[in-house]
PDB file of C-alpha atoms and ligand atoms in Angstrom:
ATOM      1  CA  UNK A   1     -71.541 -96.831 -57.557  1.00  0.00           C
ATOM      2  CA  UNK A   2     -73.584 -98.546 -60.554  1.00  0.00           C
ATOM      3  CA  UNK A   3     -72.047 -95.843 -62.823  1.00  0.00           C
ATOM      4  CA  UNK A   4     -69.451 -97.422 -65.566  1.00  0.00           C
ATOM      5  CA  UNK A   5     -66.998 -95.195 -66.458  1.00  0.00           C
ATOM      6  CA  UNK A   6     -63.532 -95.821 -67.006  1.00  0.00           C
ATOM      7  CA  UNK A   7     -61.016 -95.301 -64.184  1.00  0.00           C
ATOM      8  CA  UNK A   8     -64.016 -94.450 -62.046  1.00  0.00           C
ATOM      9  CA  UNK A   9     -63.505 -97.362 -59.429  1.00  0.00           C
ATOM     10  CA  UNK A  10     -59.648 -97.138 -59.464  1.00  0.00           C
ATOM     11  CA  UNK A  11     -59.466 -93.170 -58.853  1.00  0.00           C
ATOM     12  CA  UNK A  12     -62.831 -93.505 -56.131  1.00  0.00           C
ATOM     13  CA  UNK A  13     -60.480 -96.681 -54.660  1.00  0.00           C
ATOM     14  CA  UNK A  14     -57.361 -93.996 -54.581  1.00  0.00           C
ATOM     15  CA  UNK A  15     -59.782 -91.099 -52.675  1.00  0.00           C
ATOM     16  CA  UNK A  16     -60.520 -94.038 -50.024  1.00  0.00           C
ATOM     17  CA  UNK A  17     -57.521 -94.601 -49.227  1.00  0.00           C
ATOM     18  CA  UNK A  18     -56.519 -90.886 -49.345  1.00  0.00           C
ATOM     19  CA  UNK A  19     -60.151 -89.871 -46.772  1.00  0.00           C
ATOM     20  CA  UNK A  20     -58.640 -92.812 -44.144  1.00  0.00           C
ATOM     21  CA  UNK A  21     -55.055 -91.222 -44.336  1.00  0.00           C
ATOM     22  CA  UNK A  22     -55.575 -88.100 -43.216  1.00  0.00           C
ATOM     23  CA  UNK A  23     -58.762 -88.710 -40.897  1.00  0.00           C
ATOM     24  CA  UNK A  24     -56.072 -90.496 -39.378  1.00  0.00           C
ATOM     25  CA  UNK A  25     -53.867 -87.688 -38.973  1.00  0.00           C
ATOM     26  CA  UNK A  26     -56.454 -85.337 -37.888  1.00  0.00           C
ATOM     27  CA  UNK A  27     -57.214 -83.575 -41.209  1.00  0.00           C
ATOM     28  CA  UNK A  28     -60.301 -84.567 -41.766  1.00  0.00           C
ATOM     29  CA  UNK A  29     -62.371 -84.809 -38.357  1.00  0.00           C
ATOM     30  CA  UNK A  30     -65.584 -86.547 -38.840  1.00  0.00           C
ATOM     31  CA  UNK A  31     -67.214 -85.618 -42.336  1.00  0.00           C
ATOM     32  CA  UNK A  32     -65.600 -82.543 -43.029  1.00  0.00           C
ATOM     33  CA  UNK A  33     -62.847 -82.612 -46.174  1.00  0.00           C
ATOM     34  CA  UNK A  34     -63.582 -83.449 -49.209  1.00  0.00           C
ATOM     35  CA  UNK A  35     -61.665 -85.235 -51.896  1.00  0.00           C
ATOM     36  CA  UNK A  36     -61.948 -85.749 -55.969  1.00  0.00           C
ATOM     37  CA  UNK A  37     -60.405 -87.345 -58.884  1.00  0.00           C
ATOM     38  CA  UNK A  38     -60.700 -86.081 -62.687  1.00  0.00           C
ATOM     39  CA  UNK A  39     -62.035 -89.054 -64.743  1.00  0.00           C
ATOM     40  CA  UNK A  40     -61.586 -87.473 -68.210  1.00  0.00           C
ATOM     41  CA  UNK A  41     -62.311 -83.750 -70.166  1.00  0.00           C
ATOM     42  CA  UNK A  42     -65.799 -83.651 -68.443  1.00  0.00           C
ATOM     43  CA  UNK A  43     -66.478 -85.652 -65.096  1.00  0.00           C
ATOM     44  CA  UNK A  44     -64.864 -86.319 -61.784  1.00  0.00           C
ATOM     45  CA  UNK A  45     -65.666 -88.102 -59.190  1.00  0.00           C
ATOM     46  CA  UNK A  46     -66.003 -86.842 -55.546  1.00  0.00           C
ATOM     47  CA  UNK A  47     -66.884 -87.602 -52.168  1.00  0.00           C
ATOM     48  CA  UNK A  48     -70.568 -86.810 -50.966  1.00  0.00           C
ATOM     49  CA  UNK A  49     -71.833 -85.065 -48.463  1.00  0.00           C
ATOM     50  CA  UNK A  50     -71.801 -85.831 -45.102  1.00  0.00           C
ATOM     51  CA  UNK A  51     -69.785 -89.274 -45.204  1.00  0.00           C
ATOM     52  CA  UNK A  52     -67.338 -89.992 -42.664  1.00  0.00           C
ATOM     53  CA  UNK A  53     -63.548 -89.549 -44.004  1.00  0.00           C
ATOM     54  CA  UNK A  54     -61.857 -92.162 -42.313  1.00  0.00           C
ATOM     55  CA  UNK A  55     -64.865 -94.787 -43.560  1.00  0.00           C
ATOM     56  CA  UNK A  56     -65.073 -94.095 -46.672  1.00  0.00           C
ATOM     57  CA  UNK A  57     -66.381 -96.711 -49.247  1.00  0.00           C
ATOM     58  CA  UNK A  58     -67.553 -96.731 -53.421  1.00  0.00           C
ATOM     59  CA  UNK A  59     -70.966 -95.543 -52.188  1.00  0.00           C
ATOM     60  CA  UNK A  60     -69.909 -92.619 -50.339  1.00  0.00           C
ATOM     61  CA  UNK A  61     -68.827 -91.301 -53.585  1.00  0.00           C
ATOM     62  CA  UNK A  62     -70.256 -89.562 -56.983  1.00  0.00           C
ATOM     63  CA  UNK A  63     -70.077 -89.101 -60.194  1.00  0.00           C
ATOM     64  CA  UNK A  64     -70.730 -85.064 -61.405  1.00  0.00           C
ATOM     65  CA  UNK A  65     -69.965 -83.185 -64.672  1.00  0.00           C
ATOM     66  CA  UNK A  66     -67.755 -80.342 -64.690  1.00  0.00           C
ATOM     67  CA  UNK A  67     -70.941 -78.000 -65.238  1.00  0.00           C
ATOM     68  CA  UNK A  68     -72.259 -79.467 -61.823  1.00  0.00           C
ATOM     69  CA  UNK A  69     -74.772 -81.951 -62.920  1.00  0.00           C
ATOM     70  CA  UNK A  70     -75.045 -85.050 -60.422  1.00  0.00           C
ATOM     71  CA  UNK A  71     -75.081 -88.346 -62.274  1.00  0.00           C
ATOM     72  CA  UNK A  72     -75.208 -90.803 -59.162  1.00  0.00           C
ATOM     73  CA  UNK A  73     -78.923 -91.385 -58.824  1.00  0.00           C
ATOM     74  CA  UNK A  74     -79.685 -90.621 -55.057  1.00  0.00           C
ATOM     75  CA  UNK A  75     -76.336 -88.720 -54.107  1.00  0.00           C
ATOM     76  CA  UNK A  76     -76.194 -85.652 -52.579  1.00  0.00           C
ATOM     77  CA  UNK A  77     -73.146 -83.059 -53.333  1.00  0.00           C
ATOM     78  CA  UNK A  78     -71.423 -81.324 -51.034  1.00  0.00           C
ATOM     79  CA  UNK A  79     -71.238 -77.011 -51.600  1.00  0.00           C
ATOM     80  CA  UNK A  80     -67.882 -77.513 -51.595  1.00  0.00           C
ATOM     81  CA  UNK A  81     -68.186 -79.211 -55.422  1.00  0.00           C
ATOM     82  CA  UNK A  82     -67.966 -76.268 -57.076  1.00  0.00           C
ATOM     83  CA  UNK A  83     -64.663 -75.290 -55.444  1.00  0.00           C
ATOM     84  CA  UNK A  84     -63.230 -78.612 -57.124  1.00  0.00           C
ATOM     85  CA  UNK A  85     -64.900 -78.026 -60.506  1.00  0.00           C
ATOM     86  CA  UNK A  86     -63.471 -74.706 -60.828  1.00  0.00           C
ATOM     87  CA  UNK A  87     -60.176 -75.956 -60.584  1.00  0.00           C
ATOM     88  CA  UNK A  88     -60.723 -78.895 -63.206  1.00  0.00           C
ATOM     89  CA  UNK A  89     -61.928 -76.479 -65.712  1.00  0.00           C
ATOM     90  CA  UNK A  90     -59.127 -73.756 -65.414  1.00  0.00           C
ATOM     91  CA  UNK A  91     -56.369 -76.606 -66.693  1.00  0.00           C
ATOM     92  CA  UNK A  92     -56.237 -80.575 -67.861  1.00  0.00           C
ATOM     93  CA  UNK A  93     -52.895 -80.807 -66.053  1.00  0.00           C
ATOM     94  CA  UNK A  94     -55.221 -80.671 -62.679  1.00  0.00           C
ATOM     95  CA  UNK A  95     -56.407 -84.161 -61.839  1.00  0.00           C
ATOM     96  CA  UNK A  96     -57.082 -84.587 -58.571  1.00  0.00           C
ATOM     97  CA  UNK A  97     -57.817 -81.739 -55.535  1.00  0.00           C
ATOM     98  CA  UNK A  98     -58.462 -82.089 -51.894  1.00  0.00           C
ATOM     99  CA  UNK A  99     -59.571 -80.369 -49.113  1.00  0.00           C
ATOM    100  CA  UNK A 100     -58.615 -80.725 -45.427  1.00  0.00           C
ATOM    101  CA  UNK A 101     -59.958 -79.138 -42.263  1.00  0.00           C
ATOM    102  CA  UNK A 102     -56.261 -79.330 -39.761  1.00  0.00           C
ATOM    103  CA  UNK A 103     -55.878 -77.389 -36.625  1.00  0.00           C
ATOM    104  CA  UNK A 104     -53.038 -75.461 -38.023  1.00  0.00           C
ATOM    105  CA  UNK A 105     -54.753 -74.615 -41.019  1.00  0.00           C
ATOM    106  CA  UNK A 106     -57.670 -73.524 -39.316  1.00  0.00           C
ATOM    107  CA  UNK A 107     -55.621 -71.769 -36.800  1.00  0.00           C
ATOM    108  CA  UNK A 108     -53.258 -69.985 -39.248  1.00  0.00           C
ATOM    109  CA  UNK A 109     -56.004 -68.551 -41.287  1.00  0.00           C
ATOM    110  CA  UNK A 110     -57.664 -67.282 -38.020  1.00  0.00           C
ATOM    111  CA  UNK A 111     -54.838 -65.300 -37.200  1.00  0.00           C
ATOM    112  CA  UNK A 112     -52.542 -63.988 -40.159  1.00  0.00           C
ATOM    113  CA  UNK A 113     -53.723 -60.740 -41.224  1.00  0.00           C
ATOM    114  CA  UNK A 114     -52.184 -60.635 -44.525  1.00  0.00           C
ATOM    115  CA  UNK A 115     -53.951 -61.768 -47.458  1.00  0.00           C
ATOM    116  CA  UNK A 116     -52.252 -64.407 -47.454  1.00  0.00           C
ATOM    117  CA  UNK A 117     -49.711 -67.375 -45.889  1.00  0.00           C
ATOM    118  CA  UNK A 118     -46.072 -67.827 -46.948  1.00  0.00           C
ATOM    119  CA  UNK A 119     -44.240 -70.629 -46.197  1.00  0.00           C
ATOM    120  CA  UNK A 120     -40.296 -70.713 -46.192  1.00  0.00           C
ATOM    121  CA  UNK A 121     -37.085 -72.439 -44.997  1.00  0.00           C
ATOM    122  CA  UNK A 122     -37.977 -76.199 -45.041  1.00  0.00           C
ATOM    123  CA  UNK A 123     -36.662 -78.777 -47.222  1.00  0.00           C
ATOM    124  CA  UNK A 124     -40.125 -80.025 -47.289  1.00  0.00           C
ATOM    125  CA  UNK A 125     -41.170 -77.338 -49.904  1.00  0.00           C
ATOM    126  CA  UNK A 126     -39.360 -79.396 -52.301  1.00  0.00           C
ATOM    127  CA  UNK A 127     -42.662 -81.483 -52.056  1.00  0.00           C
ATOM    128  CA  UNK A 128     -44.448 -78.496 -53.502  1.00  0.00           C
ATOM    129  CA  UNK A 129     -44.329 -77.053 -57.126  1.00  0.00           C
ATOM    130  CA  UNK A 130     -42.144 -74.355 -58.538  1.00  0.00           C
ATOM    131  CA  UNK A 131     -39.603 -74.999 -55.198  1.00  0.00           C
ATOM    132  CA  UNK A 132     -36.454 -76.792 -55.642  1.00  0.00           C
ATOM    133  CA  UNK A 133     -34.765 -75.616 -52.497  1.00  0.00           C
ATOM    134  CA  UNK A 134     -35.539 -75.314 -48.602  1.00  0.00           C
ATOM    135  CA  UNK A 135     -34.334 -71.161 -50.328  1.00  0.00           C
ATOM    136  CA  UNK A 136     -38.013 -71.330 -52.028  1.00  0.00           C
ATOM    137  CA  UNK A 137     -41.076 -69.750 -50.804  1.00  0.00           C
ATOM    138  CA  UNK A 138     -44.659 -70.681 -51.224  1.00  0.00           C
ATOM    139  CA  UNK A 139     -47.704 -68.235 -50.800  1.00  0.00           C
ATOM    140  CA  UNK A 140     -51.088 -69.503 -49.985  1.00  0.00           C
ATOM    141  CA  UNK A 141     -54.014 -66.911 -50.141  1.00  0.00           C
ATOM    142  CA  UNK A 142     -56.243 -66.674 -47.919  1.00  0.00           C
ATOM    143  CA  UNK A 143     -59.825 -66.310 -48.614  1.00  0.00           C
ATOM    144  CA  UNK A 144     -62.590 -65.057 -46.274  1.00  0.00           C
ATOM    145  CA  UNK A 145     -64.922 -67.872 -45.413  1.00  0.00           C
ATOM    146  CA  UNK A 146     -67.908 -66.933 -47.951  1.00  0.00           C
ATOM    147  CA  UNK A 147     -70.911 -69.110 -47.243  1.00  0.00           C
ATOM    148  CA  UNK A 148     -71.602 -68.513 -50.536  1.00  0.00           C
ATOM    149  CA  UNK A 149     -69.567 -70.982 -52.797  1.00  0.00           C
ATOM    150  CA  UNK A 150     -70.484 -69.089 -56.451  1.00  0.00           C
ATOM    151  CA  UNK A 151     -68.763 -65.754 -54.815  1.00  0.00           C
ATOM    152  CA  UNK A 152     -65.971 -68.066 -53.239  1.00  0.00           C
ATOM    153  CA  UNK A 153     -65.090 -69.959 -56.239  1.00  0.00           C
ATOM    154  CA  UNK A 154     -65.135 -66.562 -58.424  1.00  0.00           C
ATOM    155  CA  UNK A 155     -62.306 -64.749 -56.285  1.00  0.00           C
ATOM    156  CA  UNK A 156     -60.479 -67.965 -56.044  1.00  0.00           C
ATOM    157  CA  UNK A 157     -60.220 -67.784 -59.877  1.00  0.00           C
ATOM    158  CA  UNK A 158     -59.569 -64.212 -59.930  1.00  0.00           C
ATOM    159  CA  UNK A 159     -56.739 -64.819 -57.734  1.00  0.00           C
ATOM    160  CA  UNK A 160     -55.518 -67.768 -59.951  1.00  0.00           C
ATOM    161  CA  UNK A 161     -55.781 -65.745 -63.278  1.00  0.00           C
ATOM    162  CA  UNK A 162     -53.165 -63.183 -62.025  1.00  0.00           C
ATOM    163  CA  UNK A 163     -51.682 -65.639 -60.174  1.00  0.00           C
ATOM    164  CA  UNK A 164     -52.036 -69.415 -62.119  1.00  0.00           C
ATOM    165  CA  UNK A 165     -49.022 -70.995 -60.404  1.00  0.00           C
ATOM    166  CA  UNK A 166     -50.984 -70.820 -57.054  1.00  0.00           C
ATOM    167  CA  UNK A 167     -50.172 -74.640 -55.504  1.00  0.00           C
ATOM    168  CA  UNK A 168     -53.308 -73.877 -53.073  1.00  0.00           C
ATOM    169  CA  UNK A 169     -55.342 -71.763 -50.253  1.00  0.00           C
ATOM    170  CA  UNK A 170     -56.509 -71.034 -47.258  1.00  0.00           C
ATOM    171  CA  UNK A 171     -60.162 -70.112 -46.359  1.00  0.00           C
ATOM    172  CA  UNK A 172     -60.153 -68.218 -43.656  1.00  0.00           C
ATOM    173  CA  UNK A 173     -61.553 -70.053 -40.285  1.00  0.00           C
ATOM    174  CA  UNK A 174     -62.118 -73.711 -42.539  1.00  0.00           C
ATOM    175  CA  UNK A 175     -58.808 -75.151 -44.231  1.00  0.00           C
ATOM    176  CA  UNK A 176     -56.727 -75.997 -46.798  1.00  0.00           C
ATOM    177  CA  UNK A 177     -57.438 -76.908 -50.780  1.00  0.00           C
ATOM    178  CA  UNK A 178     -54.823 -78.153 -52.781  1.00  0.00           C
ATOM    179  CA  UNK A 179     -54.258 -80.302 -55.901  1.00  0.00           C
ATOM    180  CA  UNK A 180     -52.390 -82.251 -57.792  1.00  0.00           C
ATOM    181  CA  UNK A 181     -51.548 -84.294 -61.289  1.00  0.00           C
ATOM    182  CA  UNK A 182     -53.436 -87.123 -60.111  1.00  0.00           C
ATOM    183  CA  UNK A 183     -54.444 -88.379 -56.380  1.00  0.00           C
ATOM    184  CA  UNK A 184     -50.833 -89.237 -55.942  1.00  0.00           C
ATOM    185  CA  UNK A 185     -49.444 -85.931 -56.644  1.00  0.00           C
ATOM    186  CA  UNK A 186     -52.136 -84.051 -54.860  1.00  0.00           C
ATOM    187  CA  UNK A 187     -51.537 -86.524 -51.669  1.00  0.00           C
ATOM    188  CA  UNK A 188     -48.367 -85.335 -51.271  1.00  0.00           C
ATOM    189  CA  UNK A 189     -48.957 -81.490 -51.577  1.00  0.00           C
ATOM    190  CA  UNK A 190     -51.671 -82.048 -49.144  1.00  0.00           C
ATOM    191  CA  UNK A 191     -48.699 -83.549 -46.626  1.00  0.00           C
ATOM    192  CA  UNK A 192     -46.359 -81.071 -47.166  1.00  0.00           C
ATOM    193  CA  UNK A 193     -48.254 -78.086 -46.962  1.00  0.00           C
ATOM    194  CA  UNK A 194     -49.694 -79.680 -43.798  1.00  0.00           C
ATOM    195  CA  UNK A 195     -46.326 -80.227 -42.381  1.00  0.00           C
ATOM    196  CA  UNK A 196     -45.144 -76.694 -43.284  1.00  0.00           C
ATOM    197  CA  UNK A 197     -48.400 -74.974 -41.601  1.00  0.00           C
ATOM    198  CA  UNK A 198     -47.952 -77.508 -38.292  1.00  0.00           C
ATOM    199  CA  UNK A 199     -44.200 -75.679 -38.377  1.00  0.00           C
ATOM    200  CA  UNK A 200     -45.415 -72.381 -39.006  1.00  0.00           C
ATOM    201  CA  UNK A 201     -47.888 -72.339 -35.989  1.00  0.00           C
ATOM    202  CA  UNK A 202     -45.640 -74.086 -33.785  1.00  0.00           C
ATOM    203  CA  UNK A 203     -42.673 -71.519 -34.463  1.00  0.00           C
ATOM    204  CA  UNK A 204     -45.631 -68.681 -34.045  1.00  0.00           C
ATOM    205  CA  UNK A 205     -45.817 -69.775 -30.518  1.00  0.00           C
ATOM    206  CA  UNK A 206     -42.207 -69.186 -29.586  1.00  0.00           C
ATOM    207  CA  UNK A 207     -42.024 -65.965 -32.003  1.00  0.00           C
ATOM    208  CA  UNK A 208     -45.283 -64.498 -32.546  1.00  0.00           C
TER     209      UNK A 208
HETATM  210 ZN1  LIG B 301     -64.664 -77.574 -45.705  1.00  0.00          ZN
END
């Protein structure tokens, strides 16, 4: 990228490593996914469409403004952006979000009828926010899969106004989007809520 900003190449460097990681894992199959990093009070950097997860590299991502201007000459977004800039603008403390595409999420949100996913009995929702104990729950919504992103993104926000402690969601048929402090702390929620929806589907099969 020929962009100087501060922290741009470090966070772009940490989304990199993040895109190979769970390619490898099956998360992010081809170029589907999507991953971003809040640079300051206005601009994040994200991955671009249509780039390969698991080969990522500095040109396969850009710089755009939290009112959705593009300022990587030649770079084209995804239509996903907008579901990341919505969640930068709601609250500072969000700094990085991601997006996977895993069997069991894909799966899960086929088949639950609810409105939503919850998640309980693991030690692994420690990982997540608001759980201390394998006791906690965690709900993740699930959206219908809304081709288009403006209508999306506003009932993800309705959802998060009456409910702002939301950790992440489901869209229904597609995947996961969770976030994070910073790349670190979103890499792990990304992990553990992949874990727990690998458990839920698998314990589905023996107890539907
Ligand atoms: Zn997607």
């Amino acid at each position: 990228m020929e962009e100087t900003h501060e922290h741009l190449e470090a966070r772009a460097a940490q989304l990199i490593s993040a895109g190979s990681l769970f390619h490898g894992r099956g998360w992010m199959p081809a170029t589907s996914g999507s991953l971003s990093a809040r640079l300051d009070d206005h601009h994040m950097v994200i991955t671009a469409s249509g780039h390969h997860k698991g080969d990522l590299d500095q040109n396969d991502l850009m710089l755009v403004d939290l009112d959705g201007h593009v300022l990587s000459t030649g770079k084209q977004p995804a239509a996903e952006t907008f579901l990341h800039i919505i969640l930068y603008r709601r609250s500072a403390d969000i700094g990085a979000v991601i997006h996977t595409h895993s069997v069991p999420a894909m799966v899960l949100s086929r088949v639950v009828v609810e409105a939503g996913l919850t998640l309980a009995g693991d030690d692994v929702l420690k990982a997540l926010p608001g759980c201390t104990t394998h006791h906690d729950s965690v709900t993740l919504p699930i959206f219908p899969n809304d081709g288009n992103i403006p209508q999306l993104a506003a009932q993800v926000d309705d959802h998060m106004n009456r409910h702002p402690d939301t950790p992440g969601y489901l869209i229904e048929g597609h995947g996961l989007y969770t976030w994070g402090r910073d790349v670190t702390e979103a890499r792990h929620h990304v992990e553990a809520f992949e874990f727990l929806l690998d458990c839920e589907l698998q314990r589905r099969r023996f107890d539907p």
